[in-house]
Amino acid sequence: MIVSSIKDVKGVNVINEAYKNVVGRVLISPETGWDDYVMRMFELGKDGYSADHQHDFPHIVFVLDGTGLLVLDGEEKPIESGSFAYIPNNSQHQLLNKGTGDEKLKFICIVHQEDHVPFE
């Protein structure tokens, strides 16, 4: 069992040319008691974006704060606090921060543990 806070989990800058201004945190994983899944939180800073990619596993996204776009198989879907999405396997997708000023797009992403790629 784990009860914690985002402020107690170290953020890691995602260093990859396909990402811009992205910080990731692993909140819950097999190491903390969820045997099969990993719950991560991402923050996309000003003009930030995730990779435009696809993979052979599905995942779930829940937006905590900010505004942006989810581009899913070429279709732009506006997202904001409270938005959620199921991204099927092999779907081309990308998340982009479209907030104003220094507003961050913060979202939870849940994947099967085998599909989680460590940030460091």
PDB file of C-alpha atoms in Angstrom:
ATOM      1  CA  MET A   1       0.000   0.000   0.000  1.00  0.00           C
ATOM      2  CA  ILE A   2       1.147   3.537  -0.702  1.00  0.00           C
ATOM      3  CA  VAL A   3      -0.232   6.902   0.317  1.00  0.00           C
ATOM      4  CA  SER A   4       1.902   9.804  -0.843  1.00  0.00           C
ATOM      5  CA  SER A   5       1.942  13.130  -2.660  1.00  0.00           C
ATOM      6  CA  ILE A   6       3.210  14.267  -6.038  1.00  0.00           C
ATOM      7  CA  LYS A   7       5.459  16.754  -4.252  1.00  0.00           C
ATOM      8  CA  ASP A   8       7.277  13.815  -2.629  1.00  0.00           C
ATOM      9  CA  VAL A   9       8.127  12.140  -5.963  1.00  0.00           C
ATOM     10  CA  LYS A  10      11.188  13.392  -7.812  1.00  0.00           C
ATOM     11  CA  GLY A  11      10.490  14.658 -11.301  1.00  0.00           C
ATOM     12  CA  VAL A  12      12.829  13.524 -14.057  1.00  0.00           C
ATOM     13  CA  ASN A  13      13.436  15.554 -17.201  1.00  0.00           C
ATOM     14  CA  VAL A  14      12.671  13.346 -20.177  1.00  0.00           C
ATOM     15  CA  ILE A  15      15.736  13.783 -22.359  1.00  0.00           C
ATOM     16  CA  ASN A  16      14.919  12.632 -25.858  1.00  0.00           C
ATOM     17  CA  GLU A  17      14.857  14.616 -29.105  1.00  0.00           C
ATOM     18  CA  ALA A  18      11.239  13.502 -29.703  1.00  0.00           C
ATOM     19  CA  TYR A  19      10.070  15.235 -26.492  1.00  0.00           C
ATOM     20  CA  LYS A  20      10.158  18.905 -25.496  1.00  0.00           C
ATOM     21  CA  ASN A  21       9.898  20.352 -21.964  1.00  0.00           C
ATOM     22  CA  VAL A  22       8.637  17.126 -20.376  1.00  0.00           C
ATOM     23  CA  VAL A  23       9.025  16.063 -16.742  1.00  0.00           C
ATOM     24  CA  GLY A  24       7.923  12.565 -15.712  1.00  0.00           C
ATOM     25  CA  ARG A  25       7.202  10.988 -12.336  1.00  0.00           C
ATOM     26  CA  VAL A  26       6.442   7.351 -11.528  1.00  0.00           C
ATOM     27  CA  LEU A  27       3.714   7.480  -8.869  1.00  0.00           C
ATOM     28  CA  ILE A  28       2.656   3.850  -8.488  1.00  0.00           C
ATOM     29  CA  SER A  29       4.373   0.749  -9.852  1.00  0.00           C
ATOM     30  CA  PRO A  30       5.173  -2.863  -8.987  1.00  0.00           C
ATOM     31  CA  GLU A  31       7.774  -1.487  -6.552  1.00  0.00           C
ATOM     32  CA  THR A  32       4.993   0.226  -4.578  1.00  0.00           C
ATOM     33  CA  GLY A  33       2.405  -2.532  -4.785  1.00  0.00           C
ATOM     34  CA  TRP A  34       0.589  -2.420  -8.151  1.00  0.00           C
ATOM     35  CA  ASP A  35       1.843  -5.661  -9.637  1.00  0.00           C
ATOM     36  CA  ASP A  36       0.900  -5.249 -13.283  1.00  0.00           C
ATOM     37  CA  TYR A  37       0.703  -1.511 -14.024  1.00  0.00           C
ATOM     38  CA  VAL A  38       2.586   1.756 -13.756  1.00  0.00           C
ATOM     39  CA  MET A  39       0.887   5.091 -13.102  1.00  0.00           C
ATOM     40  CA  ARG A  40       3.009   7.995 -14.258  1.00  0.00           C
ATOM     41  CA  MET A  41       2.435  11.735 -14.168  1.00  0.00           C
ATOM     42  CA  PHE A  42       3.794  13.958 -16.888  1.00  0.00           C
ATOM     43  CA  GLU A  43       4.137  17.735 -16.976  1.00  0.00           C
ATOM     44  CA  LEU A  44       4.541  19.418 -20.335  1.00  0.00           C
ATOM     45  CA  GLY A  45       6.011  22.884 -19.897  1.00  0.00           C
ATOM     46  CA  LYS A  46       5.575  25.885 -22.158  1.00  0.00           C
ATOM     47  CA  ASP A  47       5.328  24.710 -25.792  1.00  0.00           C
ATOM     48  CA  GLY A  48       6.060  21.173 -24.559  1.00  0.00           C
ATOM     49  CA  TYR A  49       5.036  17.964 -26.275  1.00  0.00           C
ATOM     50  CA  SER A  50       5.376  14.222 -26.072  1.00  0.00           C
ATOM     51  CA  ALA A  51       6.752  12.153 -28.926  1.00  0.00           C
ATOM     52  CA  ASP A  52       4.554  11.656 -31.987  1.00  0.00           C
ATOM     53  CA  HIS A  53       4.572   7.875 -31.844  1.00  0.00           C
ATOM     54  CA  GLN A  54       2.731   4.583 -31.741  1.00  0.00           C
ATOM     55  CA  HIS A  55       3.310   1.293 -29.964  1.00  0.00           C
ATOM     56  CA  ASP A  56       1.714  -2.117 -29.673  1.00  0.00           C
ATOM     57  CA  PHE A  57       0.071  -1.530 -26.290  1.00  0.00           C
ATOM     58  CA  PRO A  58      -2.837   0.633 -25.136  1.00  0.00           C
ATOM     59  CA  HIS A  59      -2.752   3.216 -22.370  1.00  0.00           C
ATOM     60  CA  ILE A  60      -5.015   5.538 -20.432  1.00  0.00           C
ATOM     61  CA  VAL A  61      -4.568   9.302 -20.025  1.00  0.00           C
ATOM     62  CA  PHE A  62      -6.293  11.558 -17.489  1.00  0.00           C
ATOM     63  CA  VAL A  63      -5.651  15.327 -17.596  1.00  0.00           C
ATOM     64  CA  LEU A  64      -5.102  16.916 -14.193  1.00  0.00           C
ATOM     65  CA  ASP A  65      -4.419  20.516 -15.175  1.00  0.00           C
ATOM     66  CA  GLY A  66      -3.854  22.762 -18.151  1.00  0.00           C
ATOM     67  CA  THR A  67      -5.024  22.782 -21.745  1.00  0.00           C
ATOM     68  CA  GLY A  68      -3.682  21.108 -24.819  1.00  0.00           C
ATOM     69  CA  LEU A  69      -4.238  18.806 -27.727  1.00  0.00           C
ATOM     70  CA  LEU A  70      -4.245  15.052 -28.078  1.00  0.00           C
ATOM     71  CA  VAL A  71      -3.482  14.205 -31.688  1.00  0.00           C
ATOM     72  CA  LEU A  72      -4.823  10.700 -32.227  1.00  0.00           C
ATOM     73  CA  ASP A  73      -4.448   9.073 -35.643  1.00  0.00           C
ATOM     74  CA  GLY A  74      -4.198  12.522 -37.247  1.00  0.00           C
ATOM     75  CA  GLU A  75      -7.271  13.963 -35.537  1.00  0.00           C
ATOM     76  CA  GLU A  76      -6.771  16.848 -33.075  1.00  0.00           C
ATOM     77  CA  LYS A  77      -8.784  16.547 -29.872  1.00  0.00           C
ATOM     78  CA  PRO A  78      -8.754  19.489 -27.421  1.00  0.00           C
ATOM     79  CA  ILE A  79      -8.027  18.406 -23.844  1.00  0.00           C
ATOM     80  CA  GLU A  80      -8.262  20.206 -20.511  1.00  0.00           C
ATOM     81  CA  SER A  81      -8.461  19.468 -16.815  1.00  0.00           C
ATOM     82  CA  GLY A  82     -10.862  16.536 -16.406  1.00  0.00           C
ATOM     83  CA  SER A  83     -10.391  15.157 -19.922  1.00  0.00           C
ATOM     84  CA  PHE A  84      -9.540  11.479 -20.303  1.00  0.00           C
ATOM     85  CA  ALA A  85      -8.686   9.177 -23.180  1.00  0.00           C
ATOM     86  CA  TYR A  86      -8.136   5.534 -23.962  1.00  0.00           C
ATOM     87  CA  ILE A  87      -5.407   5.275 -26.574  1.00  0.00           C
ATOM     88  CA  PRO A  88      -5.658   1.921 -28.379  1.00  0.00           C
ATOM     89  CA  ASN A  89      -2.590  -0.058 -29.324  1.00  0.00           C
ATOM     90  CA  ASN A  90      -0.935   0.924 -32.608  1.00  0.00           C
ATOM     91  CA  SER A  91      -2.639   4.347 -32.660  1.00  0.00           C
ATOM     92  CA  GLN A  92      -0.405   7.240 -33.682  1.00  0.00           C
ATOM     93  CA  HIS A  93      -0.591   9.821 -30.888  1.00  0.00           C
ATOM     94  CA  GLN A  94       0.993  12.900 -29.341  1.00  0.00           C
ATOM     95  CA  LEU A  95       0.103  15.285 -26.499  1.00  0.00           C
ATOM     96  CA  LEU A  96       0.888  18.992 -26.798  1.00  0.00           C
ATOM     97  CA  ASN A  97       0.688  21.815 -24.276  1.00  0.00           C
ATOM     98  CA  LYS A  98      -1.409  24.634 -25.731  1.00  0.00           C
ATOM     99  CA  GLY A  99      -1.727  26.663 -22.527  1.00  0.00           C
ATOM    100  CA  THR A 100      -0.919  30.332 -22.294  1.00  0.00           C
ATOM    101  CA  GLY A 101       2.075  31.771 -20.496  1.00  0.00           C
ATOM    102  CA  ASP A 102       3.848  29.306 -18.239  1.00  0.00           C
ATOM    103  CA  GLU A 103       0.798  27.047 -17.784  1.00  0.00           C
ATOM    104  CA  LYS A 104       1.739  23.367 -17.669  1.00  0.00           C
ATOM    105  CA  LEU A 105      -0.257  20.481 -19.092  1.00  0.00           C
ATOM    106  CA  LYS A 106      -0.282  17.827 -16.370  1.00  0.00           C
ATOM    107  CA  PHE A 107      -1.651  14.357 -16.975  1.00  0.00           C
ATOM    108  CA  ILE A 108      -1.652  10.834 -15.589  1.00  0.00           C
ATOM    109  CA  CYS A 109      -0.703   8.008 -17.949  1.00  0.00           C
ATOM    110  CA  ILE A 110      -1.260   4.364 -17.015  1.00  0.00           C
ATOM    111  CA  VAL A 111       0.491   1.528 -18.849  1.00  0.00           C
ATOM    112  CA  HIS A 112       1.141  -2.143 -18.234  1.00  0.00           C
ATOM    113  CA  GLN A 113       4.411  -2.583 -16.341  1.00  0.00           C
ATOM    114  CA  GLU A 114       6.057  -4.321 -19.319  1.00  0.00           C
ATOM    115  CA  ASP A 115       5.425  -1.232 -21.457  1.00  0.00           C
ATOM    116  CA  HIS A 116       6.870   1.362 -19.084  1.00  0.00           C
ATOM    117  CA  VAL A 117      10.183   2.795 -20.232  1.00  0.00           C
ATOM    118  CA  PRO A 118      12.172   4.328 -17.349  1.00  0.00           C
ATOM    119  CA  PHE A 119      12.840   8.070 -17.663  1.00  0.00           C
ATOM    120  CA  GLU A 120      16.469   7.907 -16.585  1.00  0.00           C
TER     121      GLU A 120
END
